PDB file of N, CA and C in Angstrom:
ATOM      1  N   LEU A  16       9.747   0.520   8.379  1.00  0.00           N
ATOM      2  CA  LEU A  16      10.101   1.836   7.894  1.00  0.00           C
ATOM      3  C   LEU A  16      11.107   1.659   6.773  1.00  0.00           C
ATOM      4  N   GLY A  17      10.871   2.369   5.680  1.00  0.00           N
ATOM      5  CA  GLY A  17      11.782   2.270   4.551  1.00  0.00           C
ATOM      6  C   GLY A  17      11.495   3.384   3.564  1.00  0.00           C
ATOM      7  N   PHE A  18      11.960   3.193   2.342  1.00  0.00           N
ATOM      8  CA  PHE A  18      11.805   4.195   1.302  1.00  0.00           C
ATOM      9  C   PHE A  18      11.230   3.561   0.050  1.00  0.00           C
ATOM     10  N   SER A  19      10.469   4.358  -0.686  1.00  0.00           N
ATOM     11  CA  SER A  19       9.969   3.889  -1.974  1.00  0.00           C
ATOM     12  C   SER A  19      11.127   3.889  -2.965  1.00  0.00           C
ATOM     13  N   ALA A  20      10.875   3.355  -4.156  1.00  0.00           N
ATOM     14  CA  ALA A  20      11.916   3.328  -5.189  1.00  0.00           C
ATOM     15  C   ALA A  20      12.331   4.746  -5.579  1.00  0.00           C
ATOM     16  N   GLU A  21      11.440   5.707  -5.391  1.00  0.00           N
ATOM     17  CA  GLU A  21      11.733   7.094  -5.714  1.00  0.00           C
ATOM     18  C   GLU A  21      12.337   7.868  -4.547  1.00  0.00           C
ATOM     19  N   GLY A  22      12.441   7.255  -3.361  1.00  0.00           N
ATOM     20  CA  GLY A  22      13.098   7.888  -2.219  1.00  0.00           C
ATOM     21  C   GLY A  22      12.181   8.494  -1.178  1.00  0.00           C
ATOM     22  N   THR A  23      10.870   8.293  -1.282  1.00  0.00           N
ATOM     23  CA  THR A  23       9.929   8.835  -0.309  1.00  0.00           C
ATOM     24  C   THR A  23       9.838   7.911   0.907  1.00  0.00           C
ATOM     25  N   PRO A  24       9.887   8.444   2.135  1.00  0.00           N
ATOM     26  CA  PRO A  24       9.745   7.597   3.327  1.00  0.00           C
ATOM     27  C   PRO A  24       8.369   6.919   3.376  1.00  0.00           C
ATOM     28  N   CYS A  25       8.367   5.638   3.753  1.00  0.00           N
ATOM     29  CA  CYS A  25       7.138   4.841   3.846  1.00  0.00           C
ATOM     30  C   CYS A  25       7.230   3.940   5.072  1.00  0.00           C
ATOM     31  N   TYR A  26       6.068   3.512   5.550  1.00  0.00           N
ATOM     32  CA  TYR A  26       6.056   2.494   6.599  1.00  0.00           C
ATOM     33  C   TYR A  26       4.763   1.702   6.541  1.00  0.00           C
ATOM     34  N   ALA A  27       4.817   0.513   7.094  1.00  0.00           N
ATOM     35  CA  ALA A  27       3.643  -0.354   7.197  1.00  0.00           C
ATOM     36  C   ALA A  27       3.480  -0.728   8.661  1.00  0.00           C
ATOM     37  N   ASP A  28       2.251  -0.625   9.155  1.00  0.00           N
ATOM     38  CA  ASP A  28       2.021  -0.978  10.557  1.00  0.00           C
ATOM     39  C   ASP A  28       1.579  -2.438  10.673  1.00  0.00           C
ATOM     40  N   SER A  29       1.346  -2.887  11.906  1.00  0.00           N
ATOM     41  CA  SER A  29       0.996  -4.286  12.144  1.00  0.00           C
ATOM     42  C   SER A  29      -0.397  -4.641  11.640  1.00  0.00           C
ATOM     43  N   GLU A  30      -1.222  -3.653  11.334  1.00  0.00           N
ATOM     44  CA  GLU A  30      -2.562  -3.895  10.802  1.00  0.00           C
ATOM     45  C   GLU A  30      -2.572  -3.995   9.279  1.00  0.00           C
ATOM     46  N   GLY A  31      -1.423  -3.796   8.646  1.00  0.00           N
ATOM     47  CA  GLY A  31      -1.333  -3.914   7.201  1.00  0.00           C
ATOM     48  C   GLY A  31      -1.572  -2.625   6.444  1.00  0.00           C
ATOM     49  N   ILE A  32      -1.615  -1.486   7.143  1.00  0.00           N
ATOM     50  CA  ILE A  32      -1.798  -0.195   6.489  1.00  0.00           C
ATOM     51  C   ILE A  32      -0.426   0.341   6.076  1.00  0.00           C
ATOM     52  N   VAL A  33      -0.267   0.639   4.794  1.00  0.00           N
ATOM     53  CA  VAL A  33       0.981   1.201   4.281  1.00  0.00           C
ATOM     54  C   VAL A  33       0.774   2.704   4.128  1.00  0.00           C
ATOM     55  N   GLN A  34       1.679   3.491   4.705  1.00  0.00           N
ATOM     56  CA  GLN A  34       1.568   4.942   4.646  1.00  0.00           C
ATOM     57  C   GLN A  34       2.830   5.531   4.038  1.00  0.00           C
ATOM     58  N   MET A  35       2.641   6.639   3.334  1.00  0.00           N
ATOM     59  CA  MET A  35       3.742   7.299   2.646  1.00  0.00           C
ATOM     60  C   MET A  35       3.740   8.771   3.036  1.00  0.00           C
ATOM     61  N   MET A  36       4.920   9.350   3.212  1.00  0.00           N
ATOM     62  CA  MET A  36       5.000  10.757   3.554  1.00  0.00           C
ATOM     63  C   MET A  36       4.625  11.592   2.332  1.00  0.00           C
ATOM     64  N   ASN A  37       3.710  12.529   2.542  1.00  0.00           N
ATOM     65  CA  ASN A  37       3.235  13.400   1.468  1.00  0.00           C
ATOM     66  C   ASN A  37       3.782  14.792   1.716  1.00  0.00           C
ATOM     67  N   ARG A  38       4.777  15.171   0.944  1.00  0.00           N
ATOM     68  CA  ARG A  38       5.406  16.479   1.129  1.00  0.00           C
ATOM     69  C   ARG A  38       4.499  17.612   0.651  1.00  0.00           C
ATOM     70  N   ALA A  39       3.591  17.328  -0.283  1.00  0.00           N
ATOM     71  CA  ALA A  39       2.682  18.356  -0.799  1.00  0.00           C
ATOM     72  C   ALA A  39       1.676  18.802   0.267  1.00  0.00           C
ATOM     73  N   LEU A  40       1.414  17.938   1.250  1.00  0.00           N
ATOM     74  CA  LEU A  40       0.459  18.266   2.309  1.00  0.00           C
ATOM     75  C   LEU A  40       1.163  18.594   3.627  1.00  0.00           C
ATOM     76  N   GLY A  41       2.345  19.143   3.551  1.00  0.00           N
ATOM     77  CA  GLY A  41       3.045  19.558   4.772  1.00  0.00           C
ATOM     78  C   GLY A  41       3.695  18.421   5.515  1.00  0.00           C
ATOM     79  N   ASN A  42       4.290  17.470   4.795  1.00  0.00           N
ATOM     80  CA  ASN A  42       4.983  16.324   5.393  1.00  0.00           C
ATOM     81  C   ASN A  42       4.081  15.526   6.330  1.00  0.00           C
ATOM     82  N   THR A  43       2.932  15.145   5.841  1.00  0.00           N
ATOM     83  CA  THR A  43       2.010  14.312   6.603  1.00  0.00           C
ATOM     84  C   THR A  43       2.042  12.884   6.064  1.00  0.00           C
ATOM     85  N   TRP A  44       1.688  11.930   6.908  1.00  0.00           N
ATOM     86  CA  TRP A  44       1.627  10.530   6.496  1.00  0.00           C
ATOM     87  C   TRP A  44       0.258  10.255   5.887  1.00  0.00           C
ATOM     88  N   THR A  45       0.253   9.735   4.677  1.00  0.00           N
ATOM     89  CA  THR A  45      -0.981   9.456   3.949  1.00  0.00           C
ATOM     90  C   THR A  45      -1.082   7.957   3.695  1.00  0.00           C
ATOM     91  N   PRO A  46      -2.201   7.316   4.092  1.00  0.00           N
ATOM     92  CA  PRO A  46      -2.365   5.889   3.801  1.00  0.00           C
ATOM     93  C   PRO A  46      -2.527   5.666   2.298  1.00  0.00           C
ATOM     94  N   VAL A  47      -1.760   4.734   1.749  1.00  0.00           N
ATOM     95  CA  VAL A  47      -1.830   4.465   0.311  1.00  0.00           C
ATOM     96  C   VAL A  47      -2.359   3.077  -0.008  1.00  0.00           C
ATOM     97  N   CYS A  48      -2.337   2.159   0.961  1.00  0.00           N
ATOM     98  CA  CYS A  48      -2.830   0.810   0.694  1.00  0.00           C
ATOM     99  C   CYS A  48      -3.123   0.083   2.001  1.00  0.00           C
ATOM    100  N   ASN A  49      -4.170  -0.719   1.981  1.00  0.00           N
ATOM    101  CA  ASN A  49      -4.496  -1.597   3.099  1.00  0.00           C
ATOM    102  C   ASN A  49      -4.305  -3.026   2.604  1.00  0.00           C
ATOM    103  N   THR A  50      -3.211  -3.657   2.998  1.00  0.00           N
ATOM    104  CA  THR A  50      -2.918  -4.998   2.502  1.00  0.00           C
ATOM    105  C   THR A  50      -3.899  -6.039   3.034  1.00  0.00           C
ATOM    106  N   ARG A  51      -4.557  -5.760   4.144  1.00  0.00           N
ATOM    107  CA  ARG A  51      -5.523  -6.712   4.706  1.00  0.00           C
ATOM    108  C   ARG A  51      -6.733  -6.900   3.788  1.00  0.00           C
ATOM    109  N   GLU A  52      -7.037  -5.903   2.962  1.00  0.00           N
ATOM    110  CA  GLU A  52      -8.149  -6.035   2.022  1.00  0.00           C
ATOM    111  C   GLU A  52      -7.875  -7.097   0.966  1.00  0.00           C
ATOM    112  N   HIS A  53      -6.605  -7.408   0.721  1.00  0.00           N
ATOM    113  CA  HIS A  53      -6.234  -8.361  -0.310  1.00  0.00           C
ATOM    114  C   HIS A  53      -5.995  -9.762   0.250  1.00  0.00           C
ATOM    115  N   CYS A  54      -6.031  -9.918   1.569  1.00  0.00           N
ATOM    116  CA  CYS A  54      -5.805 -11.219   2.194  1.00  0.00           C
ATOM    117  C   CYS A  54      -7.060 -12.078   2.101  1.00  0.00           C
ATOM    118  N   LYS A  55      -6.843 -13.389   1.911  1.00  0.00           N
ATOM    119  CA  LYS A  55      -7.978 -14.301   1.813  1.00  0.00           C
ATOM    120  C   LYS A  55      -8.423 -14.819   3.184  1.00  0.00           C
ATOM    121  N   GLY A  56      -7.476 -15.033   4.090  1.00  0.00           N
ATOM    122  CA  GLY A  56      -7.790 -15.549   5.417  1.00  0.00           C
ATOM    123  C   GLY A  56      -7.364 -14.590   6.513  1.00  0.00           C
ATOM    124  N   LYS A  57      -7.832 -14.865   7.740  1.00  0.00           N
ATOM    125  CA  LYS A  57      -7.491 -13.995   8.874  1.00  0.00           C
ATOM    126  C   LYS A  57      -6.013 -14.045   9.219  1.00  0.00           C
ATOM    127  N   SER A  58      -5.383 -15.193   9.023  1.00  0.00           N
ATOM    128  CA  SER A  58      -3.975 -15.328   9.407  1.00  0.00           C
ATOM    129  C   SER A  58      -3.016 -15.064   8.245  1.00  0.00           C
ATOM    130  N   ASP A  59      -3.524 -14.564   7.122  1.00  0.00           N
ATOM    131  CA  ASP A  59      -2.665 -14.239   5.978  1.00  0.00           C
ATOM    132  C   ASP A  59      -2.136 -12.819   6.107  1.00  0.00           C
ATOM    133  N   HIS A  60      -0.937 -12.608   5.594  1.00  0.00           N
ATOM    134  CA  HIS A  60      -0.289 -11.297   5.628  1.00  0.00           C
ATOM    135  C   HIS A  60       0.498 -11.106   4.343  1.00  0.00           C
ATOM    136  N   TYR A  61       0.991  -9.897   4.143  1.00  0.00           N
ATOM    137  CA  TYR A  61       1.859  -9.595   3.017  1.00  0.00           C
ATOM    138  C   TYR A  61       3.181  -9.045   3.541  1.00  0.00           C
ATOM    139  N   TRP A  62       4.288  -9.544   2.991  1.00  0.00           N
ATOM    140  CA  TRP A  62       5.618  -9.057   3.314  1.00  0.00           C
ATOM    141  C   TRP A  62       6.012  -8.108   2.189  1.00  0.00           C
ATOM    142  N   ILE A  63       6.180  -6.831   2.502  1.00  0.00           N
ATOM    143  CA  ILE A  63       6.434  -5.820   1.481  1.00  0.00           C
ATOM    144  C   ILE A  63       7.912  -5.820   1.116  1.00  0.00           C
ATOM    145  N   VAL A  64       8.173  -5.912  -0.188  1.00  0.00           N
ATOM    146  CA  VAL A  64       9.561  -5.892  -0.660  1.00  0.00           C
ATOM    147  C   VAL A  64       9.867  -4.642  -1.482  1.00  0.00           C
ATOM    148  N   GLY A  65       8.837  -3.915  -1.928  1.00  0.00           N
ATOM    149  CA  GLY A  65       9.085  -2.701  -2.697  1.00  0.00           C
ATOM    150  C   GLY A  65       7.843  -1.865  -2.866  1.00  0.00           C
ATOM    151  N   ILE A  66       8.020  -0.555  -2.924  1.00  0.00           N
ATOM    152  CA  ILE A  66       6.926   0.383  -3.158  1.00  0.00           C
ATOM    153  C   ILE A  66       7.343   1.293  -4.303  1.00  0.00           C
ATOM    154  N   HIS A  67       6.473   1.393  -5.287  1.00  0.00           N
ATOM    155  CA  HIS A  67       6.747   2.231  -6.457  1.00  0.00           C
ATOM    156  C   HIS A  67       5.654   3.282  -6.576  1.00  0.00           C
ATOM    157  N   GLU A  68       6.071   4.539  -6.648  1.00  0.00           N
ATOM    158  CA  GLU A  68       5.113   5.628  -6.767  1.00  0.00           C
ATOM    159  C   GLU A  68       4.588   5.771  -8.191  1.00  0.00           C
ATOM    160  N   ASN A  69       5.400   5.428  -9.169  1.00  0.00           N
ATOM    161  CA  ASN A  69       4.947   5.510 -10.549  1.00  0.00           C
ATOM    162  C   ASN A  69       5.431   4.279 -11.290  1.00  0.00           C
ATOM    163  N   PRO A  70       4.612   3.293 -11.545  1.00  0.00           N
ATOM    164  CA  PRO A  70       3.186   3.209 -11.315  1.00  0.00           C
ATOM    165  C   PRO A  70       2.890   2.994  -9.831  1.00  0.00           C
ATOM    166  N   GLN A  71       1.722   3.364  -9.393  1.00  0.00           N
ATOM    167  CA  GLN A  71       1.363   3.315  -7.974  1.00  0.00           C
ATOM    168  C   GLN A  71       1.045   1.874  -7.579  1.00  0.00           C
ATOM    169  N   GLN A  72       2.084   1.166  -7.071  1.00  0.00           N
ATOM    170  CA  GLN A  72       1.891  -0.232  -6.711  1.00  0.00           C
ATOM    171  C   GLN A  72       2.880  -0.672  -5.638  1.00  0.00           C
ATOM    172  N   LEU A  73       2.496  -1.739  -4.937  1.00  0.00           N
ATOM    173  CA  LEU A  73       3.348  -2.375  -3.939  1.00  0.00           C
ATOM    174  C   LEU A  73       3.759  -3.732  -4.473  1.00  0.00           C
ATOM    175  N   ARG A  74       4.986  -4.110  -4.217  1.00  0.00           N
ATOM    176  CA  ARG A  74       5.453  -5.458  -4.544  1.00  0.00           C
ATOM    177  C   ARG A  74       5.583  -6.188  -3.219  1.00  0.00           C
ATOM    178  N   CYS A  75       4.842  -7.297  -3.089  1.00  0.00           N
ATOM    179  CA  CYS A  75       4.758  -8.015  -1.815  1.00  0.00           C
ATOM    180  C   CYS A  75       4.857  -9.516  -2.041  1.00  0.00           C
ATOM    181  N   ILE A  76       5.169 -10.202  -0.958  1.00  0.00           N
ATOM    182  CA  ILE A  76       5.145 -11.661  -0.952  1.00  0.00           C
ATOM    183  C   ILE A  76       3.982 -12.084  -0.068  1.00  0.00           C
ATOM    184  N   PRO A  77       3.018 -12.846  -0.601  1.00  0.00           N
ATOM    185  CA  PRO A  77       1.913 -13.317   0.234  1.00  0.00           C
ATOM    186  C   PRO A  77       2.407 -14.373   1.228  1.00  0.00           C
ATOM    187  N   CYS A  78       2.009 -14.211   2.483  1.00  0.00           N
ATOM    188  CA  CYS A  78       2.390 -15.135   3.549  1.00  0.00           C
ATOM    189  C   CYS A  78       1.122 -15.798   4.057  1.00  0.00           C
ATOM    190  N   LYS A  79       0.900 -17.036   3.689  1.00  0.00           N
ATOM    191  CA  LYS A  79      -0.310 -17.747   4.093  1.00  0.00           C
ATOM    192  C   LYS A  79      -0.119 -18.359   5.472  1.00  0.00           C
ATOM    193  N   GLY A  80      -0.891 -17.894   6.440  1.00  0.00           N
ATOM    194  CA  GLY A  80      -0.839 -18.438   7.793  1.00  0.00           C
ATOM    195  C   GLY A  80       0.382 -18.027   8.590  1.00  0.00           C
ATOM    196  N   ALA A  81       1.119 -17.022   8.138  1.00  0.00           N
ATOM    197  CA  ALA A  81       2.327 -16.587   8.851  1.00  0.00           C
ATOM    198  C   ALA A  81       2.563 -15.107   8.601  1.00  0.00           C
ATOM    199  N   ARG A  82       3.405 -14.516   9.428  1.00  0.00           N
ATOM    200  CA  ARG A  82       3.763 -13.104   9.240  1.00  0.00           C
ATOM    201  C   ARG A  82       4.997 -12.949   8.350  1.00  0.00           C
ATOM    202  N   TYR A  83       5.773 -14.014   8.206  1.00  0.00           N
ATOM    203  CA  TYR A  83       7.015 -13.953   7.446  1.00  0.00           C
ATOM    204  C   TYR A  83       6.927 -14.906   6.260  1.00  0.00           C
ATOM    205  N   PRO A  84       7.562 -14.546   5.146  1.00  0.00           N
ATOM    206  CA  PRO A  84       7.476 -15.402   3.953  1.00  0.00           C
ATOM    207  C   PRO A  84       8.351 -16.648   4.077  1.00  0.00           C
ATOM    208  N   PRO A  85       7.956 -17.718   3.393  1.00  0.00           N
ATOM    209  CA  PRO A  85       8.801 -18.924   3.393  1.00  0.00           C
ATOM    210  C   PRO A  85      10.048 -18.687   2.538  1.00  0.00           C
ATOM    211  N   THR A  86      11.108 -19.408   2.840  1.00  0.00           N
ATOM    212  CA  THR A  86      12.332 -19.270   2.046  1.00  0.00           C
ATOM    213  C   THR A  86      12.421 -20.341   0.963  1.00  0.00           C
ATOM    214  N   LEU A  87      11.832 -21.501   1.214  1.00  0.00           N
ATOM    215  CA  LEU A  87      11.786 -22.571   0.221  1.00  0.00           C
ATOM    216  C   LEU A  87      10.359 -23.064   0.086  1.00  0.00           C
ATOM    217  N   PRO A  88       9.832 -23.243  -1.059  1.00  0.00           N
ATOM    218  CA  PRO A  88      10.390 -22.831  -2.338  1.00  0.00           C
ATOM    219  C   PRO A  88      10.419 -21.310  -2.431  1.00  0.00           C
ATOM    220  N   ARG A  89      11.176 -20.824  -3.394  1.00  0.00           N
ATOM    221  CA  ARG A  89      11.327 -19.382  -3.551  1.00  0.00           C
ATOM    222  C   ARG A  89       9.953 -18.740  -3.751  1.00  0.00           C
ATOM    223  N   PRO A  90       9.605 -17.758  -2.911  1.00  0.00           N
ATOM    224  CA  PRO A  90       8.258 -17.173  -2.993  1.00  0.00           C
ATOM    225  C   PRO A  90       8.080 -16.291  -4.233  1.00  0.00           C
ATOM    226  N   ALA A  91       6.840 -16.250  -4.700  1.00  0.00           N
ATOM    227  CA  ALA A  91       6.491 -15.405  -5.842  1.00  0.00           C
ATOM    228  C   ALA A  91       6.082 -14.024  -5.342  1.00  0.00           C
ATOM    229  N   VAL A  92       6.399 -13.003  -6.103  1.00  0.00           N
ATOM    230  CA  VAL A  92       6.067 -11.630  -5.738  1.00  0.00           C
ATOM    231  C   VAL A  92       4.702 -11.282  -6.323  1.00  0.00           C
ATOM    232  N   ALA A  93       3.847 -10.714  -5.482  1.00  0.00           N
ATOM    233  CA  ALA A  93       2.533 -10.246  -5.923  1.00  0.00           C
ATOM    234  C   ALA A  93       2.572  -8.724  -6.022  1.00  0.00           C
ATOM    235  N   ILE A  94       1.797  -8.194  -6.942  1.00  0.00           N
ATOM    236  CA  ILE A  94       1.727  -6.746  -7.117  1.00  0.00           C
ATOM    237  C   ILE A  94       0.344  -6.270  -6.677  1.00  0.00           C
ATOM    238  N   LEU A  95       0.335  -5.334  -5.719  1.00  0.00           N
ATOM    239  CA  LEU A  95      -0.914  -4.756  -5.221  1.00  0.00           C
ATOM    240  C   LEU A  95      -0.979  -3.296  -5.645  1.00  0.00           C
ATOM    241  N   PRO A  96      -2.111  -2.859  -6.173  1.00  0.00           N
ATOM    242  CA  PRO A  96      -2.242  -1.442  -6.531  1.00  0.00           C
ATOM    243  C   PRO A  96      -2.495  -0.595  -5.291  1.00  0.00           C
ATOM    244  N   PHE A  97      -2.137   0.680  -5.364  1.00  0.00           N
ATOM    245  CA  PHE A  97      -2.495   1.600  -4.286  1.00  0.00           C
ATOM    246  C   PHE A  97      -4.016   1.656  -4.214  1.00  0.00           C
ATOM    247  N   SER A  98      -4.559   1.633  -3.016  1.00  0.00           N
ATOM    248  CA  SER A  98      -6.001   1.788  -2.831  1.00  0.00           C
ATOM    249  C   SER A  98      -6.206   2.807  -1.713  1.00  0.00           C
ATOM    250  N   LEU A  99      -6.485   4.015  -2.105  1.00  0.00           N
ATOM    251  CA  LEU A  99      -6.640   5.096  -1.144  1.00  0.00           C
ATOM    252  C   LEU A  99      -7.945   4.925  -0.373  1.00  0.00           C
ATOM    253  N   PRO A 100      -7.948   5.155   0.931  1.00  0.00           N
ATOM    254  CA  PRO A 100      -9.121   4.889   1.770  1.00  0.00           C
ATOM    255  C   PRO A 100     -10.164   6.006   1.712  1.00  0.00           C
ATOM    256  N   TYR A 101     -11.038   5.953   0.731  1.00  0.00           N
ATOM    257  CA  TYR A 101     -12.091   6.962   0.606  1.00  0.00           C
ATOM    258  C   TYR A 101     -13.445   6.301   0.659  1.00  0.00           C
ATOM    259  N   CYS A 102     -14.441   7.051   1.104  1.00  0.00           N
ATOM    260  CA  CYS A 102     -15.817   6.578   1.142  1.00  0.00           C
ATOM    261  C   CYS A 102     -16.452   6.766  -0.231  1.00  0.00           C
ATOM    262  N   GLN A 103     -17.364   5.926  -0.547  1.00  0.00           N
ATOM    263  CA  GLN A 103     -18.183   6.032  -1.753  1.00  0.00           C
ATOM    264  C   GLN A 103     -17.338   6.129  -3.018  1.00  0.00           C
ATOM    265  N   THR A 104     -16.377   5.235  -3.186  1.00  0.00           N
ATOM    266  CA  THR A 104     -15.549   5.266  -4.388  1.00  0.00           C
ATOM    267  C   THR A 104     -16.311   4.763  -5.606  1.00  0.00           C
ATOM    268  N   ALA A 105     -17.494   4.198  -5.413  1.00  0.00           N
ATOM    269  CA  ALA A 105     -18.298   3.733  -6.546  1.00  0.00           C
ATOM    270  C   ALA A 105     -19.030   4.886  -7.229  1.00  0.00           C
ATOM    271  N   THR A 106     -19.182   6.022  -6.534  1.00  0.00           N
ATOM    272  CA  THR A 106     -19.883   7.155  -7.133  1.00  0.00           C
ATOM    273  C   THR A 106     -18.916   7.995  -7.970  1.00  0.00           C
ATOM    274  N   GLU A 107     -19.465   8.813  -8.841  1.00  0.00           N
ATOM    275  CA  GLU A 107     -18.633   9.666  -9.685  1.00  0.00           C
ATOM    276  C   GLU A 107     -17.850  10.669  -8.848  1.00  0.00           C
ATOM    277  N   LYS A 108     -18.483  11.204  -7.810  1.00  0.00           N
ATOM    278  CA  LYS A 108     -17.806  12.166  -6.933  1.00  0.00           C
ATOM    279  C   LYS A 108     -16.621  11.506  -6.224  1.00  0.00           C
ATOM    280  N   GLY A 109     -16.815  10.291  -5.737  1.00  0.00           N
ATOM    281  CA  GLY A 109     -15.744   9.565  -5.062  1.00  0.00           C
ATOM    282  C   GLY A 109     -14.594   9.238  -5.989  1.00  0.00           C
ATOM    283  N   GLN A 110     -14.900   8.888  -7.236  1.00  0.00           N
ATOM    284  CA  GLN A 110     -13.855   8.588  -8.201  1.00  0.00           C
ATOM    285  C   GLN A 110     -13.058   9.839  -8.554  1.00  0.00           C
ATOM    286  N   MET A 111     -13.737  10.974  -8.660  1.00  0.00           N
ATOM    287  CA  MET A 111     -13.044  12.230  -8.948  1.00  0.00           C
ATOM    288  C   MET A 111     -12.136  12.627  -7.788  1.00  0.00           C
ATOM    289  N   GLU A 112     -12.612  12.399  -6.543  1.00  0.00           N
ATOM    290  CA  GLU A 112     -11.803  12.713  -5.365  1.00  0.00           C
ATOM    291  C   GLU A 112     -10.541  11.841  -5.331  1.00  0.00           C
ATOM    292  N   GLU A 113     -10.700  10.564  -5.595  1.00  0.00           N
ATOM    293  CA  GLU A 113      -9.540   9.672  -5.596  1.00  0.00           C
ATOM    294  C   GLU A 113      -8.560  10.055  -6.709  1.00  0.00           C
ATOM    295  N   GLN A 114      -9.073  10.382  -7.868  1.00  0.00           N
ATOM    296  CA  GLN A 114      -8.214  10.797  -8.982  1.00  0.00           C
ATOM    297  C   GLN A 114      -7.434  12.062  -8.625  1.00  0.00           C
ATOM    298  N   PHE A 115      -8.089  13.003  -7.936  1.00  0.00           N
ATOM    299  CA  PHE A 115      -7.411  14.233  -7.518  1.00  0.00           C
ATOM    300  C   PHE A 115      -6.268  13.937  -6.568  1.00  0.00           C
ATOM    301  N   TRP A 116      -6.511  13.110  -5.547  1.00  0.00           N
ATOM    302  CA  TRP A 116      -5.476  12.822  -4.547  1.00  0.00           C
ATOM    303  C   TRP A 116      -4.345  11.983  -5.127  1.00  0.00           C
ATOM    304  N   ARG A 117      -4.635  11.145  -6.104  1.00  0.00           N
ATOM    305  CA  ARG A 117      -3.578  10.348  -6.748  1.00  0.00           C
ATOM    306  C   ARG A 117      -2.633  11.247  -7.556  1.00  0.00           C
ATOM    307  N   SER A 118      -3.173  12.354  -8.073  1.00  0.00           N
ATOM    308  CA  SER A 118      -2.360  13.241  -8.893  1.00  0.00           C
ATOM    309  C   SER A 118      -1.415  14.106  -8.073  1.00  0.00           C
ATOM    310  N   MET A 119      -1.609  14.188  -6.770  1.00  0.00           N
ATOM    311  CA  MET A 119      -0.754  15.032  -5.911  1.00  0.00           C
ATOM    312  C   MET A 119       0.543  14.338  -5.587  1.00  0.00           C
TER     313      MET A 119
END
């Protein structure tokens, strides 16, 4: 549980889903990214160090084979874009829906 750089409450669960409070929708939690989609292996995880609403991205440290990042050597920060969980994002209708929700 933490806050984005802009001050919005956010949290990430053990499955790698990052959710952000959406005040426009009556203070509901909205999933903004699934970090598991970006992992290469089953035992890989991402350690979140920052969330930025504008631009819509997460700053994370990739953890290969562990839940926590290594301290030596100094880990590199990866940037993950927000990926809203919608069906049929390849279609024009799906892209318009995602664009609408990103603008809120």
